[in-house]
Amino acid sequence: MTAIGIHDLELATGHHVLELTDLAESQGVVPGKYILGLGQSQFSVLSEDEDIVTMGAAAALPLLERNGIEGIRTLLFATESGVDQSKAAGVAALRLLGLPSGVRTVEMKQACYGGTAALQAAIGIVARAPEEKVLVIASDNARYLLDSPGEPTQGAGAVAMLVSADPALLEIEPINGISTTDVDDFWRPNDSTTAVVDGHLSVGAYLDALSDAWKDLEGRGGPAIGDIDRILYHQPYTKMAKKAQQRLREVTGEEISTALNPGDEVDGRDTGLETGSRYNRRLGNSYTASLYAGLASLLDHDDELAGKRIGLFSYGSGCVSEFFTGIVQEGYREVRAASHVEDVLDARVPVTVAEYRDLHNAPHGTSTDQVTPAVTTGPFRFAGVADQARRYEVR
Ligand code: COA
């Protein structure tokens, strides 16, 4: 069978960054609650002239520069912070990226699981036509109400992945474990720009989905836990990955380490919980992109991955989840050497809490015409709304 998977991967985020110690102090909260309790140190904030389209296209651009566009016949854009009820955000991204008209483009949605749905659909397309490549973009602006419990877990980020036969980074294996349950833990009504969430319910739903998806994987003949070298989880905040690791430890009986922070006591086999959470700790929640930002972090901070099996758990509230596995390819370090995620994170411009709150309160809808101030220095910008349509510019 042809090996299919992720050939290359790139990450982009917003123009601004907020320090969670500043947010905590402004709220009279002990910073430790956010830094250790949630495992988050910062979150990205979009400027007024950025959105999921500009961020997604910015993630995809270096991928196309490195790999060319030959063979790309499909663009799957996964998001749960969509900017239109009808038109796929990927269509605007296609124009910004200069992709030709012979690229079918759709948007995929199921909360944070959408990126994985797009990845699996892409694998199906390549299985049928191995000469084709699929550009998967997972891009989200995670927004909760100001002063709500979810506020410190906000964030923004996009991951672009090129899916192909004979991939250079990660071959995705065919057996997976799935769990879908109808639960109201998190959703975003059509007329709201912020999510409605029952946070504690969502934590429980996530963990139950993990147990269920793992059992499904086992029942379908997936690899034993002892044959999985590293494990990545969807990270709405990085402490969630620690809770997930604890749950998987209980379900499997395998002593896998739950040490999340540098310096934490290592209490079992190291499966990369800390190395896989370094980017998300600084990005905040990037919803559909979060699991794949975790993958980028692991690949960039672990030199011993060639030939190793990674387990990946994807969770999207509502809820759909999947546990699947992949084998890291021999030349992964050379591929990742072209990517500079730390530089992207370091380049963000800090905002004060007052500035962040103003950005949060700025109009995010599309019904009113507006011209956005030119702030971002990225390759693409959201120029505003004219005749109720969103307008984008290439720099
Ligand atoms: N030092 C260290 N840890 C601290 C602390 C301190 N000073 N103060 C609190 N904590 C810990 C708590 O013990 C808790 O840890 P635990 O989860 O291991 O029990 C953690 O910080 C969070 O505290 P909690 O009181 O539960 O926070 P909260 O009720 O304000 O909100 C969420 C937590 C996750 C429910 C909230 O951030 C949320 O709604 N997030 C969005 C939804 C989400 O991300 N869901 C995840 C599944 S998709």
Coordinates of C-alpha atoms and ligand atoms in Angstrom, one line a residue, residues 30 32-33 36-38 144 149-150 153 197 199-200 202-203 206 236-237 239 243 315 317, ligand 1:
V30 CA -3.0 34.6 41.0
G32 CA -0.1 30.6 38.8
K33 CA -3.7 29.7 38.0
L36 CA 0.5 26.2 36.0
G37 CA -3.3 25.6 36.5
L38 CA -4.0 25.9 32.8
Y144 CA -14.6 33.7 24.4
P149 CA -13.6 31.4 32.6
G150 CA -12.6 30.6 29.0
T153 CA -7.6 30.0 27.1
V197 CA -19.0 26.9 26.6
G199 CA -15.9 24.4 30.4
H200 CA -16.1 21.8 33.0
S202 CA -16.2 20.0 28.0
V203 CA -13.2 18.7 30.1
Y206 CA -13.0 15.3 26.1
P236 CA -7.3 23.8 24.3
Y237 CA -4.8 24.6 27.1
K239 CA -2.9 21.2 31.1
K243 CA -5.3 15.3 32.1
Y315 CA -11.1 16.3 19.9
S317 CA -16.6 19.7 21.1
Ligands
COA1 N1 -1.6 27.6 41.0 C1 -1.7 26.5 40.3 N2 -2.9 26.0 39.8 C2 -4.0 26.6 40.1 C3 -4.0 27.8 40.9 C4 -2.8 28.3 41.3 N3 -2.7 29.4 42.0 N4 -5.3 28.2 41.0 C5 -6.1 27.3 40.3 N5 -5.3 26.3 39.9 C6 -5.7 25.2 39.0 C7 -6.9 24.4 39.5 O1 -6.6 23.5 40.6 C8 -7.3 23.7 38.2 O2 -6.5 22.6 38.0 P1 -7.2 21.2 37.6 O3 -7.9 21.4 36.3 O4 -6.0 20.3 37.4 O5 -8.1 20.8 38.7 C9 -6.9 24.7 37.1 O6 -6.0 25.7 37.7 C10 -8.1 25.5 36.6 O7 -8.8 26.0 37.6 P2 -10.5 26.0 37.6 O8 -10.9 26.6 38.9 O9 -11.0 24.7 37.2 O10 -10.7 27.1 36.4 P3 -12.0 27.7 35.8 O11 -13.2 27.1 36.4 O12 -11.9 29.2 35.9 O13 -11.9 27.4 34.3 C11 -11.8 25.9 32.3 C12 -11.2 26.3 33.7 C13 -10.9 24.9 31.6 C14 -13.2 25.3 32.6 C15 -12.0 27.3 31.5 O14 -10.7 27.8 31.3 C16 -12.7 27.1 30.2 O15 -14.0 27.1 30.2 N6 -12.0 26.9 29.1 C17 -12.6 26.8 27.8 C18 -13.1 25.4 27.4 C19 -12.0 24.4 27.3 O16 -10.9 24.7 27.0 N7 -12.4 23.1 27.4 C20 -11.4 22.0 27.3 C21 -11.9 20.8 26.5 S1 -12.2 21.2 24.8

